[in-house]
XYZ file of C-alpha atoms in Angstrom:
343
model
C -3.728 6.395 -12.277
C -2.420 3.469 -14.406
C -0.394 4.943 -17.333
C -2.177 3.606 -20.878
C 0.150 2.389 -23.180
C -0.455 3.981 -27.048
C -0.001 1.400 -30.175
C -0.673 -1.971 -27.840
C -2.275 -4.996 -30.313
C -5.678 -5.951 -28.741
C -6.646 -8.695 -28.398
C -3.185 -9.969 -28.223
C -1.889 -8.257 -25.333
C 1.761 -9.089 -25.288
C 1.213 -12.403 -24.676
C 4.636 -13.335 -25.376
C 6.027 -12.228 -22.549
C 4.255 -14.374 -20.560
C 5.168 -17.341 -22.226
C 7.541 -18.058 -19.324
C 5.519 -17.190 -16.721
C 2.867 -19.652 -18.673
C 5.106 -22.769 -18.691
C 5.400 -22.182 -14.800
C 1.882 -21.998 -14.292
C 1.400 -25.239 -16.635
C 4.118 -26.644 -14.246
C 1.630 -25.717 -11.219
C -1.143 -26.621 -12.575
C -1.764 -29.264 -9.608
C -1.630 -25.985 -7.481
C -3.987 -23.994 -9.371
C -6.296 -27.229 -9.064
C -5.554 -27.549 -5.269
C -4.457 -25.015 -3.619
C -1.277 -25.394 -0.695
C -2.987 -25.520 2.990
C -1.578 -22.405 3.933
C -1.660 -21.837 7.928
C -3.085 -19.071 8.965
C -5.251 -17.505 11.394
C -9.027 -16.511 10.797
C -8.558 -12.643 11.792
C -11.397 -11.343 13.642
C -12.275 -7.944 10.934
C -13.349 -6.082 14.090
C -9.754 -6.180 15.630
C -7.621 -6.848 13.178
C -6.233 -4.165 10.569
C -7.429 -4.420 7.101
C -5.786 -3.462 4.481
C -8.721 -3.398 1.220
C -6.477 -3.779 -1.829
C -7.755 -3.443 -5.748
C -6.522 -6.126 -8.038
C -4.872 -3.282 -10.016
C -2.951 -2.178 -7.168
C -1.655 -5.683 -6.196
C -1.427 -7.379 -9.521
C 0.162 -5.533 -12.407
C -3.194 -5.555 -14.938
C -2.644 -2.003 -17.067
C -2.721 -4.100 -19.991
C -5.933 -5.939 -19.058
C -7.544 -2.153 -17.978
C -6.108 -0.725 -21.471
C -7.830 -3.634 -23.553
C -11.301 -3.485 -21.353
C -11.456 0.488 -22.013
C -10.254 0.066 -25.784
C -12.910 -2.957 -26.706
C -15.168 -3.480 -23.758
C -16.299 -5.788 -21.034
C -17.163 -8.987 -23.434
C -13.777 -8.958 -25.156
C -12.246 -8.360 -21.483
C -13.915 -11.332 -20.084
C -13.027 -13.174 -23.313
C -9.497 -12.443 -22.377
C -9.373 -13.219 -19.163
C -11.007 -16.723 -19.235
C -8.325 -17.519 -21.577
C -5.641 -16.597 -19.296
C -7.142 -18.350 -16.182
C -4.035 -20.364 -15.621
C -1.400 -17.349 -16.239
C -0.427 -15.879 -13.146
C -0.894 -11.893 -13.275
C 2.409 -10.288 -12.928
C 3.276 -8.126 -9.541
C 1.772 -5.273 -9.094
C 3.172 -2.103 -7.158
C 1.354 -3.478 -3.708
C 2.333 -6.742 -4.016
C 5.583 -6.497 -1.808
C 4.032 -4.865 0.606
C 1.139 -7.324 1.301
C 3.825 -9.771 1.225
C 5.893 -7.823 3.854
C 2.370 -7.538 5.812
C 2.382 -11.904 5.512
C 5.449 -12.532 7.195
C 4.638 -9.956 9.782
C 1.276 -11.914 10.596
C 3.511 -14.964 10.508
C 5.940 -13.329 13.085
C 3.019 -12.181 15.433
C 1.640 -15.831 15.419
C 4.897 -17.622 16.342
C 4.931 -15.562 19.429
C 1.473 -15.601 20.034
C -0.376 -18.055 18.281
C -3.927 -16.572 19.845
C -2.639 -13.123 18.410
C -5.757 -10.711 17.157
C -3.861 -7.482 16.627
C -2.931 -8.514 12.912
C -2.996 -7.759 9.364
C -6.037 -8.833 7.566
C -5.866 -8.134 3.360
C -8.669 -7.929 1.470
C -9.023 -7.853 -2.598
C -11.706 -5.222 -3.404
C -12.158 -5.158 -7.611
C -14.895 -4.338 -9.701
C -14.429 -7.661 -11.411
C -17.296 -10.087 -11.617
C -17.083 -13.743 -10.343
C -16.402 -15.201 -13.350
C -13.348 -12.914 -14.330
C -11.916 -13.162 -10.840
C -11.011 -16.993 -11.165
C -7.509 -15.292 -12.929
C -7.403 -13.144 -9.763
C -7.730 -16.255 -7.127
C -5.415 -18.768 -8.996
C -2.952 -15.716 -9.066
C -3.069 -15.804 -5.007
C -3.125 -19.198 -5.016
C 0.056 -19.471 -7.218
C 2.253 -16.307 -5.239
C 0.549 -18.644 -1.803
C -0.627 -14.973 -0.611
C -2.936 -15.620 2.491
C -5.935 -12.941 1.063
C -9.316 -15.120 2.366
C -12.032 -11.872 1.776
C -12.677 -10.260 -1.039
C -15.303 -7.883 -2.617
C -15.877 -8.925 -6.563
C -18.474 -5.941 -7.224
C -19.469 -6.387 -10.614
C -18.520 -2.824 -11.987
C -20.109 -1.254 -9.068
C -18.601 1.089 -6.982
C -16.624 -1.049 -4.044
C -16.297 2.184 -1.943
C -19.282 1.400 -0.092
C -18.139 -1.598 1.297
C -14.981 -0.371 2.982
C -17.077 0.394 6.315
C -18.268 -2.845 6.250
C -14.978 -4.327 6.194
C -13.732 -2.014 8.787
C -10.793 -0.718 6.660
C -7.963 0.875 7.990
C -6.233 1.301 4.856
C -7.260 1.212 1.273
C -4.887 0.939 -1.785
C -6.152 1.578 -4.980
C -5.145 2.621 -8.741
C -8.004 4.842 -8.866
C -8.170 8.638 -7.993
C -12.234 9.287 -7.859
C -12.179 6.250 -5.546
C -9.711 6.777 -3.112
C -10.893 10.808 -2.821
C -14.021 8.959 -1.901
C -13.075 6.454 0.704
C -10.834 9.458 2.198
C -14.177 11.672 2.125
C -15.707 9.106 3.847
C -12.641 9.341 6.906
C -11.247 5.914 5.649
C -7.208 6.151 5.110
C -6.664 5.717 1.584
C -3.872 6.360 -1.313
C -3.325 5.780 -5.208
C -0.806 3.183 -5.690
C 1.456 4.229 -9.044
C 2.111 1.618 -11.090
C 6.119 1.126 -11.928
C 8.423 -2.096 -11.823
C 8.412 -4.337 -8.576
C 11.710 -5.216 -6.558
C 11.553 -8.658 -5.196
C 9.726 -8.388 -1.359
C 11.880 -8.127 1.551
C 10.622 -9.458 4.642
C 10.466 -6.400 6.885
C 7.871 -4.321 6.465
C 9.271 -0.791 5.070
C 6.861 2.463 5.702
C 7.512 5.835 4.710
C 5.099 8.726 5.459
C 5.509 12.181 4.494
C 4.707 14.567 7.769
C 2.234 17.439 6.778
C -0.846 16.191 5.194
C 0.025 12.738 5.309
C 0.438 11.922 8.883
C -0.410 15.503 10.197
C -3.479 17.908 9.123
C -2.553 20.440 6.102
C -2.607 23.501 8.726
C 0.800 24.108 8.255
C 0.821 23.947 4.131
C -2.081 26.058 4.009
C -0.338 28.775 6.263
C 2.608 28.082 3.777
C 0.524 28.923 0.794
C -1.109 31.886 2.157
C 1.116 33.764 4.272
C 4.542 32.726 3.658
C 7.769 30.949 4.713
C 8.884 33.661 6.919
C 5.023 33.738 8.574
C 4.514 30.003 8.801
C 8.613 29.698 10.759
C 6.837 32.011 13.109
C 4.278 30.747 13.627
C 5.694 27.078 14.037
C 8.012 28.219 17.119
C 5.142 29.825 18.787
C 3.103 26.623 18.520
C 6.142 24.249 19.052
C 4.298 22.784 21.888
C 1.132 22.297 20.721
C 0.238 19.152 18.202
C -0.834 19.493 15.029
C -3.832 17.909 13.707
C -4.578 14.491 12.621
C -3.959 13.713 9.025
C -5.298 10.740 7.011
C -2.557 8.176 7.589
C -2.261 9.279 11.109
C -4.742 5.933 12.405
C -3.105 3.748 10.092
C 0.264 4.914 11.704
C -0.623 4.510 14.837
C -1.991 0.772 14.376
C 1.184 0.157 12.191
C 2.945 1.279 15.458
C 0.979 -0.612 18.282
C 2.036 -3.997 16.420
C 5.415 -3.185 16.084
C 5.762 -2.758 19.843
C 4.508 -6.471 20.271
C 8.138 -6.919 19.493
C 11.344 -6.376 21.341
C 12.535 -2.470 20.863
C 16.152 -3.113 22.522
C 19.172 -1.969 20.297
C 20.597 -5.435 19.579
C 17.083 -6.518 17.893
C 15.764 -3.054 16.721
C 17.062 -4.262 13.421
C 15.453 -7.580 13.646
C 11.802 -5.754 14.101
C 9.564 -7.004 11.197
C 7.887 -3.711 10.883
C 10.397 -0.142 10.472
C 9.053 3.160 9.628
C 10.302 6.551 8.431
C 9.019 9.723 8.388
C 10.527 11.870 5.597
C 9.518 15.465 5.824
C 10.403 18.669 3.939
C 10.316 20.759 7.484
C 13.676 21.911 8.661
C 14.674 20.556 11.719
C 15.420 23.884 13.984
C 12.882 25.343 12.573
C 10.030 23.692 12.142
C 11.087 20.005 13.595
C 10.491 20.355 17.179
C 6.457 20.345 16.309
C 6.457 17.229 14.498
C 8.029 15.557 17.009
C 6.101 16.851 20.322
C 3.260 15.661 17.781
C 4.046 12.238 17.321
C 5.180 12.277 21.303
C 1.650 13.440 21.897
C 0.071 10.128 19.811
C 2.436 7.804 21.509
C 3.531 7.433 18.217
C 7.128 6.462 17.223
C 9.687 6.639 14.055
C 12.081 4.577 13.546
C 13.875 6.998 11.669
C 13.348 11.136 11.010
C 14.420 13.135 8.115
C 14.584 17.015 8.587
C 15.245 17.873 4.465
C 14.509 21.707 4.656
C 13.364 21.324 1.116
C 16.212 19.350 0.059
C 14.969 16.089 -2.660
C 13.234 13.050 -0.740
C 14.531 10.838 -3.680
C 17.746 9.729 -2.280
C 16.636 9.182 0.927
C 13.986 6.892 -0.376
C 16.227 4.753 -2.405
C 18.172 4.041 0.915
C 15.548 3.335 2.778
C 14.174 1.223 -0.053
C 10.358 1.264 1.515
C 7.604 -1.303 0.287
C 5.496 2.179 0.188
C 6.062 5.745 0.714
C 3.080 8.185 1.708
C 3.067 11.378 0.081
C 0.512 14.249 -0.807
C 2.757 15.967 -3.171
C 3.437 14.393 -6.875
C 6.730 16.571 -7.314
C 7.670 14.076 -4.373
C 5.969 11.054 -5.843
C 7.635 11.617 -9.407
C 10.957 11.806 -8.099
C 10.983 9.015 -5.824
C 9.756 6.942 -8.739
C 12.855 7.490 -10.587
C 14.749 5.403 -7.762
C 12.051 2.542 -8.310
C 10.558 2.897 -5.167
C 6.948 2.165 -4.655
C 4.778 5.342 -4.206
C 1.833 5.881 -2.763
C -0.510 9.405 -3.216
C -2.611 10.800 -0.418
């Protein structure tokens, strides 16, 4: 969840430090007014794979949330009809949508009748007339996000199916539990400072209930270390079961393949992935990989940490978002400023 900030002035939320930020939208106001002709391709929602993003995951509005909850919708509205020309500042899931853009754009100039590709879509409880900050924000970063769901303050979980999500970001527990109730791949996006968006697309996944089922944690929890070693090597051939992210993974992989997988352009690959996993390698490794053999499903790289801290790791590989279940995991990686994602 969004952390609330104690002793903030309402209605005057820090307004000064947008002040810069306001003089560039002035600047662009001819852009607010008319938008850039962005080119793009209409994706086809039945083929390509959506991403549903809330505006508190991909713009940086915990100020906004803090005043709505602290004086209510009017003065909310109030406030955000005044700012219609201030861009909202980055949120954590803005660099990866980004990331997601240029690989669309990378697809396209190889294939410019390409339907395997990324398709965002803003999903917010906003109404129409407070989401006019939330579409001259787009327009101003020149993100390519067509669809959207402005709900109203209902709940935008039941629209997911009808946009044939394949992965939902939000800021909100209750609703992401729901969408994943409802078999939709979903994670809460913790707020924290944004690095400036690299082009390739950075994944991180966590192995056991993240990309596999929780079989193995549960045998963990209930009969041991010693018991669940055991019983890994007698099942070494065997795959585990799905976990959440495991569809997601396995579309993020089937686009990656469009592109070349030789060594000299491995690096050049607009999409790389990592799967960072507490299992020791001897031990318990061989599983995950027959596993992800078994899916036709490949990582670019594999960590075997036997228990050691992910945090490290993560700051090399610098990912747009990492995928874990665990917030021990979450908590530390968010002390090297990478973005985090909860399953």
């Amino acid at each position: 969840m969004a952390t609330i900030q104690n002793g903030l002035q309402i209605p005057s939320i820090n307004v000064e430090e947008y002040n810069g930020t306001k003089r560039l939208a002035e600047e662009s106001s001819k852009t607010f007014n008319t938008p850039k002709k962005r080119k793009f391709k209409e994706a086809d929602i039945k083929k390509a794979l959506v991403v549903a993003v809330s505006s508190r995951a991909l713009f940086d509005l915990d100020e906004e949330h803090d005043l709505y909850e602290r004086c209510g919708l009017e003065e909310y509205i109030s406030y955000q009809k005044k700012h219609e020309n201030v861009p909202c500042k980055p949120g954590t899931a803005f660099s990866f949508i980004k990331a997601l853009q240029y690989v669309n754009e990378r697809l396209l100039e190889r294939n410019p009748d390409e339907e395997d590709v990324f398709d965002v879509v803003l999903v917010t409880q906003n109404h129409g007339d407070t989401s006019i900050r939330l579409i001259n924000s787009i327009n101003h970063y020149e993100l390519k996000i067509e669809r959207a769901s402005l709900t109203g303050g209902s709940n935008p979980i039941d629209y997911l199916k009808a946009w044939n999500t394949g992965l939902f970001l939000s800021c909100d527990e209750d609703q992401v539990k729901e969408a994943l109730e409802n078999g939709i791949a979903a994670a809460v996006v913790q707020q924290q400072s944004v690095n400036q968006p690299t082009k390739q697309l950075r994944v991180a996944f966590d192995g056991d209930s993240v990309l596999f089922s929780d079989e193995s944690e549960r045998i963990v929890k209930e009969e041991g270390l010693e018991f669940f070693f055991k019983h890994e090597t007698a099942k070494a051939d065997e795959p585990i079961g799905e976990g959440p992210l495991k569809k997601f993974a396995e579309r993020l992989g089937r686009v990656q393949k469009k592109f070349p997988r030789d060594s000299s352009s491995c690096f050049d690959n607009p999409i790389r992935t990592f799967l960072v996993t507490a299992r020791s390698m001897a031990s318990a490794g061989k599983r995950a990989l027959v596993t992800l053999r078994s899916w036709g499903l490949e990582m670019d790289e594999t960590f075997f940490l036997s228990g050691a801290t992910k945090a490290p790791f993560l700051e090399t590989i610098k990912p747009h978002l990492f995928f874990d279940d665990q917030m021990k995991h979450i908590q530390a990686a968010s002390e090297t400023g990478d973005r985090k994602s909860v399953v």
